[in-house]
XYZ file of C-alpha atoms in Angstrom:
437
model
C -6.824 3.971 53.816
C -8.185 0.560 54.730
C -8.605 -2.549 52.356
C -10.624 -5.478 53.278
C -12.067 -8.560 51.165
C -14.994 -11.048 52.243
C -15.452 -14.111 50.007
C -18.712 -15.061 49.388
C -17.957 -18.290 47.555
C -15.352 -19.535 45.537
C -15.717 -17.642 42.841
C -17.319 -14.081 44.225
C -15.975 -11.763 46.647
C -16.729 -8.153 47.909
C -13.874 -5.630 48.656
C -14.270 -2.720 51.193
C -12.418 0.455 51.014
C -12.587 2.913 53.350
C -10.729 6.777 52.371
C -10.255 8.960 55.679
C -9.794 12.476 55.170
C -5.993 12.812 55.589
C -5.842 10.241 52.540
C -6.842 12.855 49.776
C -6.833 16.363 51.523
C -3.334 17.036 50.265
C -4.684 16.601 46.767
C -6.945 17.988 46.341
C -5.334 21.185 48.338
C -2.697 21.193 45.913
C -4.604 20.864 42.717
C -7.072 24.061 43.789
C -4.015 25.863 44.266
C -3.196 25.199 40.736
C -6.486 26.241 39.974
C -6.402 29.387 41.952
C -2.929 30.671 40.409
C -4.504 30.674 36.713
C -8.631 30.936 37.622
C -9.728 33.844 35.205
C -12.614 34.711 37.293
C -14.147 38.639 36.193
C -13.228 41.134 38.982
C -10.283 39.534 40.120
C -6.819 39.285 38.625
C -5.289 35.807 37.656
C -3.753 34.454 40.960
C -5.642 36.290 42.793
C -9.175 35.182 43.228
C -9.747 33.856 46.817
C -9.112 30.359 47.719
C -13.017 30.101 49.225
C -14.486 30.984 46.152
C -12.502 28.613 43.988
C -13.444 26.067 46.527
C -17.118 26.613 46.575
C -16.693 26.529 42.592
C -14.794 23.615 41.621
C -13.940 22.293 45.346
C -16.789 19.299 44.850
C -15.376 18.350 41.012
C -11.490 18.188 42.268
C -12.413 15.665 45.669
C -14.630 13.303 43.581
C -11.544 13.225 40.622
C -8.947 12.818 43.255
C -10.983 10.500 45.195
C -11.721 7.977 42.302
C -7.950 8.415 41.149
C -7.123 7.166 45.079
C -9.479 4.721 44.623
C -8.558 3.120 41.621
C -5.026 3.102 42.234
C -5.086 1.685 45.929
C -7.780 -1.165 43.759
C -4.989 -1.993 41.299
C -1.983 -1.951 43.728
C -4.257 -4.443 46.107
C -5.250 -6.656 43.361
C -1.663 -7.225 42.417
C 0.047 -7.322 45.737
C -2.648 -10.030 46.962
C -2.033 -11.703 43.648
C -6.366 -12.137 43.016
C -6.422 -13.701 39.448
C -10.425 -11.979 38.912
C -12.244 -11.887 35.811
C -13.381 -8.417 34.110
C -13.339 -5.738 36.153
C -14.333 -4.638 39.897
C -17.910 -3.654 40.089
C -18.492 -0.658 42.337
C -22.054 -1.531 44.758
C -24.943 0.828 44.891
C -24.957 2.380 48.241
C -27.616 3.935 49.978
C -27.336 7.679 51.790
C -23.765 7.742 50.475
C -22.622 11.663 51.293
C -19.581 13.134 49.422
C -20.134 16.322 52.109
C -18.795 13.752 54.690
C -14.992 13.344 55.675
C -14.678 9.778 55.616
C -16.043 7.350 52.685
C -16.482 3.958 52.352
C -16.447 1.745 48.700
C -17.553 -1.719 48.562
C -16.792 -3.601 44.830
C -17.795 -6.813 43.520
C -14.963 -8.900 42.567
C -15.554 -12.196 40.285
C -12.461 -14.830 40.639
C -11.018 -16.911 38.445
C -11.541 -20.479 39.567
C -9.269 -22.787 40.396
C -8.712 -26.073 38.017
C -6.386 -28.667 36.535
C -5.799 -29.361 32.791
C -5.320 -32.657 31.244
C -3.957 -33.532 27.838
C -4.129 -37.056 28.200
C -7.885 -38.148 26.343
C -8.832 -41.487 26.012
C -9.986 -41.420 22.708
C -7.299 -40.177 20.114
C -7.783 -37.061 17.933
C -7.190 -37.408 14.174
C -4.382 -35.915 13.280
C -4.297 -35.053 9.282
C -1.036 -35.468 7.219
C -3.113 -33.782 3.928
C -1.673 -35.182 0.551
C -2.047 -33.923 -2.893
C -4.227 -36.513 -5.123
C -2.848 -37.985 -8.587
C -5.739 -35.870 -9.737
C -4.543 -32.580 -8.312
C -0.923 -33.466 -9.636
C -1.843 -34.091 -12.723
C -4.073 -31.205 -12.943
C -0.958 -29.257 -11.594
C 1.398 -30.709 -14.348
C -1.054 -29.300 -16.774
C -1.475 -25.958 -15.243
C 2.331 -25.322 -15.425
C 2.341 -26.703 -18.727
C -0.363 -23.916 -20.260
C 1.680 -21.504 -17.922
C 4.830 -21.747 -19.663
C 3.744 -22.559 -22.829
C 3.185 -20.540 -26.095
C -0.321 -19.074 -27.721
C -0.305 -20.339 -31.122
C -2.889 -18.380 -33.991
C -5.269 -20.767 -35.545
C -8.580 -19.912 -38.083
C -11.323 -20.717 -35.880
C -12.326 -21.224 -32.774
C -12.562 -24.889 -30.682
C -12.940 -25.899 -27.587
C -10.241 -24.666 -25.403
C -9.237 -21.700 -27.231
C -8.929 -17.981 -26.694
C -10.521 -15.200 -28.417
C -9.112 -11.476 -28.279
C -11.361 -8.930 -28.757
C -14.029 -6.302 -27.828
C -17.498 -6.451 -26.606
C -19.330 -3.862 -26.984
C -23.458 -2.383 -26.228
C -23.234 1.335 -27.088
C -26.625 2.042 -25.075
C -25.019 0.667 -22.003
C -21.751 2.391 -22.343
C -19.977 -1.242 -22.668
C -16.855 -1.607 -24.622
C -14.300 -3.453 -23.281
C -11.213 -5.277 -25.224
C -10.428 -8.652 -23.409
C -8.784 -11.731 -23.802
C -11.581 -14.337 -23.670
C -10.937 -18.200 -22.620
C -13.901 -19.996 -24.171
C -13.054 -22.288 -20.853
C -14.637 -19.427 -18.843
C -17.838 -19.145 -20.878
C -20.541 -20.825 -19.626
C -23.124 -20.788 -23.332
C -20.002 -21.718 -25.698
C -22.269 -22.322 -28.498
C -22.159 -19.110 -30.185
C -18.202 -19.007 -30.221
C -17.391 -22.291 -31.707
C -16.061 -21.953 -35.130
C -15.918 -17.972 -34.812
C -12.746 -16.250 -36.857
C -10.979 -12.963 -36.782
C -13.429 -10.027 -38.253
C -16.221 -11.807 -36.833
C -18.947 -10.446 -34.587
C -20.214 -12.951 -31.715
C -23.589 -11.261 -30.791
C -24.826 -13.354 -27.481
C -26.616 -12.440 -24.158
C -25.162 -11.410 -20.853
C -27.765 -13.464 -19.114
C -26.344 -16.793 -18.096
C -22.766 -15.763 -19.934
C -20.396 -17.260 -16.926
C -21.305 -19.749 -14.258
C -21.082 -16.153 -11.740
C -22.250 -13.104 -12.792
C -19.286 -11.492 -11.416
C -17.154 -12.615 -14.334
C -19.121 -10.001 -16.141
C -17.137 -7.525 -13.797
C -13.472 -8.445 -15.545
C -14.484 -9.398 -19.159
C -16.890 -6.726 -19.514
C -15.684 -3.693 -17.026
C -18.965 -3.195 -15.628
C -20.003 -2.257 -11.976
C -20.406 -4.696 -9.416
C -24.192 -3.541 -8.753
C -24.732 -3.487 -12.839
C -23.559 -6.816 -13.161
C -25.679 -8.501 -10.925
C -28.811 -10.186 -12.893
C -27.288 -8.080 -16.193
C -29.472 -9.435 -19.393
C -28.817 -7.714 -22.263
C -27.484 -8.360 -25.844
C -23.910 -7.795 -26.611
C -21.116 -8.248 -29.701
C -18.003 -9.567 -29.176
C -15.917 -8.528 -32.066
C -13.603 -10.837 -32.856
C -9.391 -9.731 -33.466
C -7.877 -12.980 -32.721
C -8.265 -16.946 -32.133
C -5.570 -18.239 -30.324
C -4.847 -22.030 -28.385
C -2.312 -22.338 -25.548
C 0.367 -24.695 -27.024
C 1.447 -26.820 -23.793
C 4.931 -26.717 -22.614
C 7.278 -29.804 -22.977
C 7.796 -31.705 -19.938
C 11.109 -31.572 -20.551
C 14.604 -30.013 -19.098
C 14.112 -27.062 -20.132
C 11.107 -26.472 -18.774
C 12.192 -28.336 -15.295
C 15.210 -26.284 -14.950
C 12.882 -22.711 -15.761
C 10.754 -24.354 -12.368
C 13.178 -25.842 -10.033
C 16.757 -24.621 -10.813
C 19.304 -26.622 -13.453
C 19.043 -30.059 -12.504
C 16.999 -30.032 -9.810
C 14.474 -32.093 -11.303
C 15.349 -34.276 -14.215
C 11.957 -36.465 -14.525
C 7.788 -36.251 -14.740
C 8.476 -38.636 -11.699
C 10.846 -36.504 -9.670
C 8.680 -33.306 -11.382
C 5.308 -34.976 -9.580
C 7.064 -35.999 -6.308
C 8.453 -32.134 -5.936
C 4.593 -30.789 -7.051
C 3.409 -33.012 -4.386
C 6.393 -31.894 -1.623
C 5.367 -28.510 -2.123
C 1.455 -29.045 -1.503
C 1.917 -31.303 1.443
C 3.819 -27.620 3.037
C 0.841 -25.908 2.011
C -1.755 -28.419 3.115
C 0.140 -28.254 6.608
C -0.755 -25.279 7.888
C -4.966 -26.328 7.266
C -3.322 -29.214 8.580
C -2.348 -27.809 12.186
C -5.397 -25.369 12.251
C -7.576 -28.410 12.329
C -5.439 -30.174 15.317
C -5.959 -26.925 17.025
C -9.523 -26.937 16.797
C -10.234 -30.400 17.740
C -7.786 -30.591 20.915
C -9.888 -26.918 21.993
C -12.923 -28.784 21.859
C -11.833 -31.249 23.980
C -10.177 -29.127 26.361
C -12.975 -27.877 26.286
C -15.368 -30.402 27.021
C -13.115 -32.535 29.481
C -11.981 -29.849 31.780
C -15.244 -28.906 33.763
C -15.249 -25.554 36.038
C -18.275 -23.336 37.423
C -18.062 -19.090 36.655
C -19.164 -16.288 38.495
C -22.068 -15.939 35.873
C -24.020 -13.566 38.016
C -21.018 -11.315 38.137
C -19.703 -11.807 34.380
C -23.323 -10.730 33.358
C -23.310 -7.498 34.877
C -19.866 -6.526 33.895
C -20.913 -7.221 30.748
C -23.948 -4.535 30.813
C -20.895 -1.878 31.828
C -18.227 -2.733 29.457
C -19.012 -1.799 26.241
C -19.494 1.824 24.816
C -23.302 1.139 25.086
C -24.880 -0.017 28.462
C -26.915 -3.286 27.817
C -30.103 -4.540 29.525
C -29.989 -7.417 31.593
C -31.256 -9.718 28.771
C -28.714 -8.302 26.130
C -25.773 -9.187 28.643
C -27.424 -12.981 28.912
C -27.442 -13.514 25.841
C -24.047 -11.822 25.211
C -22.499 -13.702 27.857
C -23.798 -17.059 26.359
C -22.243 -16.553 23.358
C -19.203 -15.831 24.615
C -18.604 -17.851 27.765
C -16.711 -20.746 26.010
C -14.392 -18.801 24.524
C -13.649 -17.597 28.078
C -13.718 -20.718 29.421
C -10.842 -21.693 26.394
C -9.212 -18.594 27.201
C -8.683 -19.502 31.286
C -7.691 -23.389 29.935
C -5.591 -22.212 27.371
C -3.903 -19.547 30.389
C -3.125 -22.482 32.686
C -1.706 -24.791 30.118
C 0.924 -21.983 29.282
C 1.370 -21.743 32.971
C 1.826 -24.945 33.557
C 4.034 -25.420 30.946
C 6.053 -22.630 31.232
C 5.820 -21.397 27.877
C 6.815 -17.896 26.913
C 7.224 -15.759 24.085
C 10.733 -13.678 24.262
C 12.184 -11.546 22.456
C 14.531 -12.771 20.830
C 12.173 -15.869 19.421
C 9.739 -13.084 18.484
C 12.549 -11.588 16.526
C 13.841 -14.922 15.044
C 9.718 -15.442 13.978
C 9.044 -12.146 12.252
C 12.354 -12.902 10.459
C 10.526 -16.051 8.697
C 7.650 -14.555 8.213
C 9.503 -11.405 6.318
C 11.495 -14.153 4.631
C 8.488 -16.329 3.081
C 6.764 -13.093 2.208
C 10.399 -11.827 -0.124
C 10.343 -15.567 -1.520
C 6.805 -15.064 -2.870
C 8.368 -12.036 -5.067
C 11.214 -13.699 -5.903
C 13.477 -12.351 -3.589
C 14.869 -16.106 -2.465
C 18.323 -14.977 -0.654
C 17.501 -11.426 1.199
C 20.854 -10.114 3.358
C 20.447 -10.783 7.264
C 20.669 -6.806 7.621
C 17.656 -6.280 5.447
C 15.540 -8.927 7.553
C 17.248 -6.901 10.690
C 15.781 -3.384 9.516
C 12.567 -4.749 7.924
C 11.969 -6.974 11.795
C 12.933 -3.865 14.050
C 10.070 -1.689 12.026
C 7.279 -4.278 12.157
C 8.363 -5.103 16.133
C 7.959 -1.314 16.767
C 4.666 -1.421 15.937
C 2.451 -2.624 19.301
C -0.279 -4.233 17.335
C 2.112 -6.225 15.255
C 3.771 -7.197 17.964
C 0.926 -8.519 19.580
C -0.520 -10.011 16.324
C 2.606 -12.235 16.430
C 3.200 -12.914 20.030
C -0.130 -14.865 19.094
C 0.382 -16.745 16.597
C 4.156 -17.737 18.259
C 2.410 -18.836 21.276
C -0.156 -20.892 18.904
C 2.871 -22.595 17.268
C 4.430 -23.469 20.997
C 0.694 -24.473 22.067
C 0.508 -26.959 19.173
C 4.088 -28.310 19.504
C 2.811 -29.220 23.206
C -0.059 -30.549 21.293
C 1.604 -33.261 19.221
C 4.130 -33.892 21.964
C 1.797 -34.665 24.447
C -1.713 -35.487 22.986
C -2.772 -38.610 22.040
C -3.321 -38.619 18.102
C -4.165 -40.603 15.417
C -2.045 -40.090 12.471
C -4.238 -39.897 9.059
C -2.989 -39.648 5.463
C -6.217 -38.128 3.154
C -6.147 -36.248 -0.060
C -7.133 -32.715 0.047
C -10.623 -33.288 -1.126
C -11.196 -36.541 0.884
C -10.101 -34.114 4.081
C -12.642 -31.460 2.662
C -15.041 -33.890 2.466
C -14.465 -35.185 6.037
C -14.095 -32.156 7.920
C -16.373 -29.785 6.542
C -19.144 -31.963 4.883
């Protein structure tokens, strides 16, 4: 067996193989031997049939199998012993008069290459880099939500602003009746609630009910479909008017939050509220960093692609073969995420970053960790994070799911350490506002 390549450019090349008979005749020899020893072929018992018969009957099948294997084996062990960095895969050419009655065969293949570049991290102009705070609005709003969270329901006569009414609605001809707890906060047309008392019946309409029709879903128990554009009449029997007593902001109620002297203050209470978001704002935080440094990565780091070539692997590579316009179009919506994906490549090249085991291990661990904390489980033994890791790292999608987002966090520590950035402090919604509006 012979291998040869001619470039055509930089970024295309054409490989030649050519098979000789002595390459595969052992093959397939052997495998219709197999054949022959357990061929059930009428007339003839099992092991018995003769060799020239199961030749003439499966003798074309076995040399085009064994062929291809040959050939796609010698393809990979060439592409990795000349070290060819190509993009998709080969892409056998059409060839006239080809004759598998011959001896000898010859396979030509399209290769596309990667091509060659250098990345830069240093831009001129520096990319905003967020530090998201929580607003004295949001605090406050916070304080208040903890507040109605630990504190009491208190029974009053009738209903205000505010309140919450327990009880039933109910529309016998549509099969509604559905006890709820009902926070007049939720109700979009109030009107009909205000002043309402236990043994009273609240008739009102579904239509316009809640801001989102959806709502209708929980307080009523309808179907999703059903409550969509719902207008009918319905009681709400009343059992109950209720108001949410607020919590003390007191020690009590800072100690039932943070631990026993933790926090001994509305100061030090507001300063730990906003601690907290500022770790949750982080993460939208680093996502956005990530997004803007790709886009210029993007944009300053300029290389051609074998387009030609790209678009005809594309026709091949799905499940369904696609015209030549479908793979255009398919390719242009795809090519700069390739063209991230080969920057993206070299920086962790260049870089030398790498994803082992062992850090892997020491990720999933957090991630198991932050995941117990959200259930309360605050202080889980290391053996426990040991046998809950080795299950998820047996798993070869999870372990790819995480090698990914590892090799995100290493990409974005090379980020900050290397990019040049422009620290910003904004509130959540002023960072809303900026990014996304």
């Amino acid at each position: 067996m012979n291998i040869t390549r001619e470039n055509i450019d930089e970024l295309n090349a054409v490989l030649k193989v050519d098979i000789a008979k002595e390459d595969y005749s052992g093959k397939v020899e052997k495998v219709l031997k197999d054949y022959r020893k357990n061929a059930n072929i009428p007339g003839f018992r099992k092991g018995h049939v003769p060799m020239g018969m199961v030749k003439k009957q499966y003798g074309k099948a076995v040399l085009v199998d064994e062929v291809n294997k040959l050939l796609q084996d010698a393809l990979n062990k060439y592409l990795t012993e000349e070290k060819l960095d190509v993009l998709g895969n080969p892409l056998p050419k059409e060839q006239e008069n080809f004759d598998w009655d011959s001896d000898n065969y010859t396979f030509e293949f399209e290769l596309g290459l990667s091509p060659q570049f250098e990345v830069s991290l240093d831009n001129e102009k520096p990319i905003t880099h967020y530090n998201i705070v929580a607003g004295d609005e949001m605090i406050d709003n916070q304080v208040k939500t903890l507040q109605k969270q630990y504190g009491k329901l208190v029974s009053k006569e009738s209903a205000e602003e505010g309140d919450q009414l327990s009880g039933t609605f109910k529309n016998e001809a549509e099969g509604i009746e559905n006890k709820t707890t009902l926070p007049l906060e939720k109700v979009k047309n109030k009107e009909p609630f205000l002043g309402a008392k236990a043994g009273d019946t609240v008739k009102v309409s579904t239509k316009g009910l809640f801001e989102d029709d959806h709502q209708l879903m929980d307080f009523l128990e309808v179907e999703h479909d059903k409550a969509h554009g719902l207008d009918v009449e319905v009681e709400f029997h009343v059992e109950e008017v209720n108001t949410q007593e607020l919590a003390d902001l007191d020690q009590e109620l800072f100690d039932k939050l943070f631990g026993e002297g933790e926090v001994t203050s509305v100061t030090e209470l507001k300063e730990k509220i906003k601690e907290d978001a500022a770790k949750q704002f982080e993460q939208q935080s680093d996502q956005q960093l990530l997004n803007d440094v790709t886009e210029m990565l993007i944009e300053n780091t300029q290389f051609d692609l074998p387009k030609e070539f790209l678009q005809k692997w594309i026709q091949t590579a799905g499940e369904k073969e696609l015209s030549a316009e479908e793979a255009q179009e398919e390719y242009e919506k795809s090519e700069k995420g390739l063209r991230f994906q080969l920057i993206e490549g070299k920086l962790i090249q260049d870089n030398n970053l790498e994803v082992k085991f062992e850090d892997l291990k020491a990720f999933a661990k957090e991630r198991i960790k932050e995941q117990m904390a959200q259930f309360g489980q605050m202080n889980p033994e290391e053996k426990e994070l040991d046998d809950i890791a080795a299950r998820i790292l047996s798993r070869q999608d999870e372990v790819k799911r995480l090698s990914e987002q590892l090799m995100n966090q290493k990409l974005l520590s090379l980020y900050k350490e290397k990019v040049n950035l422009e620290e910003k402090e904004v509130t959540y919604e002023e960072f809303v506002k900026e990014v996304y509006e």
